[in-house]
Coordinates of C-alpha atoms in Angstrom, one line a residue:
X25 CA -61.6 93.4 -72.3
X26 CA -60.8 89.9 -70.9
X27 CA -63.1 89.8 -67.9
X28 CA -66.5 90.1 -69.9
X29 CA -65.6 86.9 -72.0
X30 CA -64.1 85.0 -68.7
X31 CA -67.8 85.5 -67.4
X32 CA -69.2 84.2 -70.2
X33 CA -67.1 81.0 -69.8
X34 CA -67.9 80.5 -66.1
X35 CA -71.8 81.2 -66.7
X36 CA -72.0 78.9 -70.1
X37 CA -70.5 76.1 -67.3
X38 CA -72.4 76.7 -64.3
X39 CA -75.3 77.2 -67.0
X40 CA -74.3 73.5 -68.0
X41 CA -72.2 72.1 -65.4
X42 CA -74.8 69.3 -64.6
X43 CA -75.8 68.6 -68.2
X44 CA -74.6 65.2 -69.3
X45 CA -72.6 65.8 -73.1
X46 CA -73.9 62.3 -73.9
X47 CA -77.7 62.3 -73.5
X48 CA -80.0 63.3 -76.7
X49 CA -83.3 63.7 -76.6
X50 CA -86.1 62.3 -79.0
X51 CA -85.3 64.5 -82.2
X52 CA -81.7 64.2 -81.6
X53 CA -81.2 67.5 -79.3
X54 CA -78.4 67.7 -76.9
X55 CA -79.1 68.4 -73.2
X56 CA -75.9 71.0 -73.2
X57 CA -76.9 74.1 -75.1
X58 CA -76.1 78.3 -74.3
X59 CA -77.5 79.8 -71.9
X60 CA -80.0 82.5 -72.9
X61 CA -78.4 85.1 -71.7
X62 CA -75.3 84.2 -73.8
X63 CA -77.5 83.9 -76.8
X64 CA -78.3 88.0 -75.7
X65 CA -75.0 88.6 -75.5
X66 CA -74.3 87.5 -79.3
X67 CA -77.3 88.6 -80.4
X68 CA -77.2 92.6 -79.2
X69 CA -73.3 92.8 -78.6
X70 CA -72.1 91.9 -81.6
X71 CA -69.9 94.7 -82.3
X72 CA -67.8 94.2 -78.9
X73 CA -67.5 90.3 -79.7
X74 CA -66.4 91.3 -83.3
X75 CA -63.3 93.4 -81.7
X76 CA -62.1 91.3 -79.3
X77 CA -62.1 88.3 -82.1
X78 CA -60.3 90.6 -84.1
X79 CA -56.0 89.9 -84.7
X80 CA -55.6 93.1 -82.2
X81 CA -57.0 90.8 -79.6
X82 CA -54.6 88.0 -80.0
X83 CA -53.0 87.6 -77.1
X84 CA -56.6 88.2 -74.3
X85 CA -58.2 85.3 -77.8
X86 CA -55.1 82.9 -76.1
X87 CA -55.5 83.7 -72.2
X88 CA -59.0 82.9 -73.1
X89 CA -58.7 79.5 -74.4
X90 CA -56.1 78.6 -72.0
X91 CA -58.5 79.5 -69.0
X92 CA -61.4 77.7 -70.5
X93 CA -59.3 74.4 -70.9
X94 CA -58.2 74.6 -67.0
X95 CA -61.9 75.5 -66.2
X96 CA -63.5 72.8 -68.5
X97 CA -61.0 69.9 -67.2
X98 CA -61.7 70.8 -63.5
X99 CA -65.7 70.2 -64.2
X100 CA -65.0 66.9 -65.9
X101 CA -62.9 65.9 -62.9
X102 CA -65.4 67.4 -60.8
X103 CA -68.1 65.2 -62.1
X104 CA -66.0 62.3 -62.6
X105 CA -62.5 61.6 -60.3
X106 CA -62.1 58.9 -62.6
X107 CA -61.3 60.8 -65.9
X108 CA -58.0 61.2 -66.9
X109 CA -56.0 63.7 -68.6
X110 CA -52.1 64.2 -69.4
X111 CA -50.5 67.5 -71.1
X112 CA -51.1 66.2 -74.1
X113 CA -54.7 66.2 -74.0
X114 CA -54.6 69.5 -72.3
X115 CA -53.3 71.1 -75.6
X116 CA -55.6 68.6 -77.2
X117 CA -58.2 70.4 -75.5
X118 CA -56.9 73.8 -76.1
X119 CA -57.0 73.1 -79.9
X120 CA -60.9 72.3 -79.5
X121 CA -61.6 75.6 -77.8
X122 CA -59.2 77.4 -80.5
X123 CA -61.0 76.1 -83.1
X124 CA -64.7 77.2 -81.4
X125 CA -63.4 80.3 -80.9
X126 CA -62.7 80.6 -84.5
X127 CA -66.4 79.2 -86.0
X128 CA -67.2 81.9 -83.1
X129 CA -65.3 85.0 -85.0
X130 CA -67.1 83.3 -88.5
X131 CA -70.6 83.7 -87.4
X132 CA -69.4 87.3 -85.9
X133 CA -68.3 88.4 -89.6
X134 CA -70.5 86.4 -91.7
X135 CA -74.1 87.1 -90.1
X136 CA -75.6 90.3 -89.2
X137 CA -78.1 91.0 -87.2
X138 CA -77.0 87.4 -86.0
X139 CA -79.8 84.7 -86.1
X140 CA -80.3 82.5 -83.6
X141 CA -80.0 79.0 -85.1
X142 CA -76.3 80.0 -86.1
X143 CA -75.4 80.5 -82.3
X144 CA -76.7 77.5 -81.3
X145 CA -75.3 75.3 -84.1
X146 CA -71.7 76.7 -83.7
X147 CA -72.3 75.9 -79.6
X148 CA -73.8 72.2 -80.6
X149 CA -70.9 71.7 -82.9
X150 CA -68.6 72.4 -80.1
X151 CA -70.5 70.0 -77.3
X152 CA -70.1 67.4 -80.0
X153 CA -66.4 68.0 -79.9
X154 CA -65.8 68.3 -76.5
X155 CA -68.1 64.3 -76.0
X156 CA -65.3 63.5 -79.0
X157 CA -62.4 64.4 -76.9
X158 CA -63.6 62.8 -73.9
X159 CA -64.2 59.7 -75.8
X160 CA -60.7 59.8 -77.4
X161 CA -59.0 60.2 -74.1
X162 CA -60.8 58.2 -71.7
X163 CA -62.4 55.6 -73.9
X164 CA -66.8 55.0 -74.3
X165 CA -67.2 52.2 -71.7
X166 CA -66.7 55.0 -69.1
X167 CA -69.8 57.3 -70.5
X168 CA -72.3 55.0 -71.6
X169 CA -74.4 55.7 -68.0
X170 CA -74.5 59.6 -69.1
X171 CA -76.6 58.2 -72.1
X172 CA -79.4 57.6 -70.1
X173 CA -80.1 61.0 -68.2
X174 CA -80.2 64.3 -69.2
X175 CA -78.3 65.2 -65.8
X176 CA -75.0 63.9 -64.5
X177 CA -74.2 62.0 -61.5
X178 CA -71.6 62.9 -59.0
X179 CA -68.8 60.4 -58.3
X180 CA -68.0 62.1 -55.1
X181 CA -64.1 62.8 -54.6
X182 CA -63.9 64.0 -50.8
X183 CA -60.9 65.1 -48.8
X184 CA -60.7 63.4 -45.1
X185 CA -59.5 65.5 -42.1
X186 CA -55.8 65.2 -41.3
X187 CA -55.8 63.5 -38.0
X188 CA -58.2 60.7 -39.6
X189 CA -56.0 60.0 -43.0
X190 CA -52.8 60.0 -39.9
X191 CA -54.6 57.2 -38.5
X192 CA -56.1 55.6 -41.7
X193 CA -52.3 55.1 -43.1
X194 CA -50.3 54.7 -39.7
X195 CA -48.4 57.5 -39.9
X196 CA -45.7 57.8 -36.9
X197 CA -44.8 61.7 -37.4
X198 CA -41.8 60.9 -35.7
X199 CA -40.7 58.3 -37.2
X200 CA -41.6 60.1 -41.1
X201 CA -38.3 60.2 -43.7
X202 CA -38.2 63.6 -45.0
X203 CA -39.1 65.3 -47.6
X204 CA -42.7 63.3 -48.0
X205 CA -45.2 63.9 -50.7
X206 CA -48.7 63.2 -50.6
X207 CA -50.5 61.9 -54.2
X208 CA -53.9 63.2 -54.6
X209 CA -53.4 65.7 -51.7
X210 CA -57.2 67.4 -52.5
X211 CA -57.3 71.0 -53.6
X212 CA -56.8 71.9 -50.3
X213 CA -54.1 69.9 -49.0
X214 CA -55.2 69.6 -45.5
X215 CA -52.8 66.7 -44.5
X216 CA -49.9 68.6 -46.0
X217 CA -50.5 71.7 -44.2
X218 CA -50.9 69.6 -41.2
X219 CA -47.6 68.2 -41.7
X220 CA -46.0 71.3 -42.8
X221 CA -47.4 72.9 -39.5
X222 CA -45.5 70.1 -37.2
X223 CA -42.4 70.7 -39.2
X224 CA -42.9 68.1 -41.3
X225 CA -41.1 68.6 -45.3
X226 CA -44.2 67.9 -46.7
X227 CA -45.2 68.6 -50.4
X228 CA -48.5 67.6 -52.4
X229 CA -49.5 66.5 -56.0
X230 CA -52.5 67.1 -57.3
X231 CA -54.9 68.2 -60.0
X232 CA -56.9 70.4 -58.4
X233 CA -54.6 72.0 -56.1
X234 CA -53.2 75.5 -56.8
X235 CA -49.5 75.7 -57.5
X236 CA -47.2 77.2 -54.5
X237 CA -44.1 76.8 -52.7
X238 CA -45.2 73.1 -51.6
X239 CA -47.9 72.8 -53.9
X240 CA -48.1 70.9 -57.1
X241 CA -50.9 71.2 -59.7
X242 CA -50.0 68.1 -61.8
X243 CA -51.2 64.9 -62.7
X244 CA -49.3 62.6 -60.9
X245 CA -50.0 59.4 -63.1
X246 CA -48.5 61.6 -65.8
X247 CA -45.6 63.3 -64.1
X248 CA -42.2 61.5 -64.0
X249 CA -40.7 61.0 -60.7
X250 CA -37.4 61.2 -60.2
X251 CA -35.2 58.7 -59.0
X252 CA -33.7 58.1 -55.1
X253 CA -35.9 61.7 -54.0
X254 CA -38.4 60.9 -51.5
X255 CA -38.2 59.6 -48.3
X256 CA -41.8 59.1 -48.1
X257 CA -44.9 59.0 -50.6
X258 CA -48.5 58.9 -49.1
X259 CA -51.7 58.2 -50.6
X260 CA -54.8 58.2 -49.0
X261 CA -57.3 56.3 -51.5
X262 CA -55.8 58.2 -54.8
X263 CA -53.3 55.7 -55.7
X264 CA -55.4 52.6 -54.6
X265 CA -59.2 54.0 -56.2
X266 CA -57.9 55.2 -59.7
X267 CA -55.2 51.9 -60.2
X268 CA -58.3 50.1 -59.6
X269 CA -60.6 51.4 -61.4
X270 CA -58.5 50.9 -64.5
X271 CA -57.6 47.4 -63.4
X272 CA -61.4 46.5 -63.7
X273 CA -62.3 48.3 -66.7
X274 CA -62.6 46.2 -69.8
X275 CA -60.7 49.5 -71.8
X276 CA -58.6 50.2 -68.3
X277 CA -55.0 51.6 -68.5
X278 CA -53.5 49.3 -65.8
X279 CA -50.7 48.6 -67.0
X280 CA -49.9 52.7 -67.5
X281 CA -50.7 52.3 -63.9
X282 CA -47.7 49.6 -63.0
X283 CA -45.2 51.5 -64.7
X284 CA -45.8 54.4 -62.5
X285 CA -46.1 52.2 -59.9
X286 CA -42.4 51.5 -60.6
X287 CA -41.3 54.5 -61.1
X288 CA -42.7 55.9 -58.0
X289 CA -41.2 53.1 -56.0
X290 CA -37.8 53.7 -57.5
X291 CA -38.3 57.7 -56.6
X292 CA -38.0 56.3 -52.6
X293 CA -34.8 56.9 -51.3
X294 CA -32.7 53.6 -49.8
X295 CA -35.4 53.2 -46.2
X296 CA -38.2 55.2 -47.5
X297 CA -41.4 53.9 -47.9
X298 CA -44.7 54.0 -50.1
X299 CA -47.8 54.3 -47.8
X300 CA -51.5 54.0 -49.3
X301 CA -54.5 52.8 -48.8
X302 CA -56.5 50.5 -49.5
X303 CA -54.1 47.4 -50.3
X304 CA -54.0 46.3 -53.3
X305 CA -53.3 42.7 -53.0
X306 CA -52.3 40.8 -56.1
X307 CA -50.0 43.7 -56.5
X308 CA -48.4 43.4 -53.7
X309 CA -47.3 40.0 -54.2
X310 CA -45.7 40.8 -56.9
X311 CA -43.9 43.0 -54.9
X312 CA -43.4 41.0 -52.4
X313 CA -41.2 38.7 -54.7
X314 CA -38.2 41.6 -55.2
X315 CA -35.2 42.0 -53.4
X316 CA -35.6 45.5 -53.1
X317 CA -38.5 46.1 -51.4
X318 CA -39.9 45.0 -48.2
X319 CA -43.9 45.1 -47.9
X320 CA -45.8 45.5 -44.8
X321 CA -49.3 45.6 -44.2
X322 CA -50.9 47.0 -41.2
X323 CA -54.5 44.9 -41.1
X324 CA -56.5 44.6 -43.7
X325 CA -56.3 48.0 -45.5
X326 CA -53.0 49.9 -45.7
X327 CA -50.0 49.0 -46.9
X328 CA -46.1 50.1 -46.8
X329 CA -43.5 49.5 -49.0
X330 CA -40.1 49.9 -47.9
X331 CA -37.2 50.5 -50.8
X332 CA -33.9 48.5 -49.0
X333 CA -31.5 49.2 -51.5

């Protein structure tokens, strides 16, 4: 009984997947709205959506939600590399789509034949939630551009062929201290496989990426690494572009960023190294000033840093 709903989610965000949560029109409408064919759906299967929001559908009501947080977090990321999200606002997210899932069973069991207007103001209330959460967890700076347009813009996140991210960081293959992780690997993970394929212990990080052996879906600026494991951490552009961004934004997290910064410096073991790109100068004179580690550039845009004790 599962599937039907699961379409439902991916249509409503195809359906919407360009629409900016932040623009309203003239009278106050919002460009994010159900598609019509979900408004059918309600409308003439209204017995079917009554059982599976009924307590016998419990545990498909919570597969549900947890499948429309993964899928709404990969479009925000999708439109915008730059948001952020930890666990907590995963389950912060979850709680959202519980609750719309609950004004959703209301309607169901309060309406009948089921107007119109009460489908689309249970789906506006929940586009006003969703702007609320992305507000709360990534600050308003970030979204006032989507005020202006009806339609989104696409901050391009792109993953580079392996031989060319080899090259971009100075990689020596056989010179690489095992077991090596690359942050922000892509959802594909094309260096890693790379590596993994010239028997390389390679493993990657990221939030798009689908979990396996070598694999990690996680968010790396919100994962804690531990301490003296890696003999080498990679990072084409990931690293560099989000610490960045942050560093330059008026309501930036930067200084979230330094502290993983450290930690991921003190997850090197004694000779590994961190090696990302681009440089990030006035950090690395900071760096520069500890006994511990050793920074070396190579030209003007990447940059190691060697733990030597």
């Amino acid at each position: 009984m599962l599937k039907p709903f699961i379409r439902i989610v991916d249509h409503q965000l195809q359906y919407n997947g360009t629409k900016s949560l932040f623009y309203t029109g003239l009278k106050g409408s919002l460009a994010t709205e159900p598609a019509q064919e979900t408004i059918q759906l309600f409308k003439h299967d209204t017995e079917k959506l009554r059982a599976f929001f009924s307590p016998a559908h419990f545990q498909e009501q919570g597969q549900l939600i947890q499948y429309s947080t993964r899928k709404i977090i990969e479009l925000f990321i999708k439109t915008n590399q730059f948001l952020n999200f930890t666990s907590k606002d995963y389950a912060r997210l979850s709680v959202v789509n519980y609750t719309f899932m609950q004004q959703i069973r209301d309607i169901l069991h309060h309406h009948f034949p089921l107007p119109e207007q009460a489908i689309r103001a249970v789906f506006a209330v929940h586009y006003n939630q969703l702007r609320m959460f992305l507000i709360d967890t990534n600050g308003k700076d970030i979204f006032k551009k989507y005020e202006l347009s009806e339609h989104t813009f696409e901050i391009v996140c792109a993953e580079y062929r392996p031989e060319f991210q080899i090259c971009m960081l100075h990689l020596d293959l056989e010179q690489m201290m095992e077991p090596v992780l690359d942050i922000g690997c892509g959802h594909s993970g094309k260096l890693v496989n790379y590596l993994r394929a010239n028997g390389i212990e390679a493993y990657g990080m990221d939030r798009m990426v689908e979990d396996n052996g070598w694999f990690m879906n996680r968010n790396w600026s919100d994962t804690k690494f531990p301490d003296n494991h890696w003999g080498m951490m990679i990072s084409h552009m990931a690293f560099s572009n989000h610490f960045g961004h942050h560093l330059y934004r008026k309501d930036g997290k930067y200084r979230e960023y330094m502290t993983k910064f450290t930690n991921m410096l003190h997850s090197l073991k004694v000779g590994g190294s961190f090696v990302y790109t681009p440089q990030i100068p006035f950090l690395e004179d900071v760096i520069m000033t500890s006994e511990r580690f050793r920074v070396i550039k190579h030209g003007a845009v990447t940059t190691a840093i060697m733990k030597t004790e």
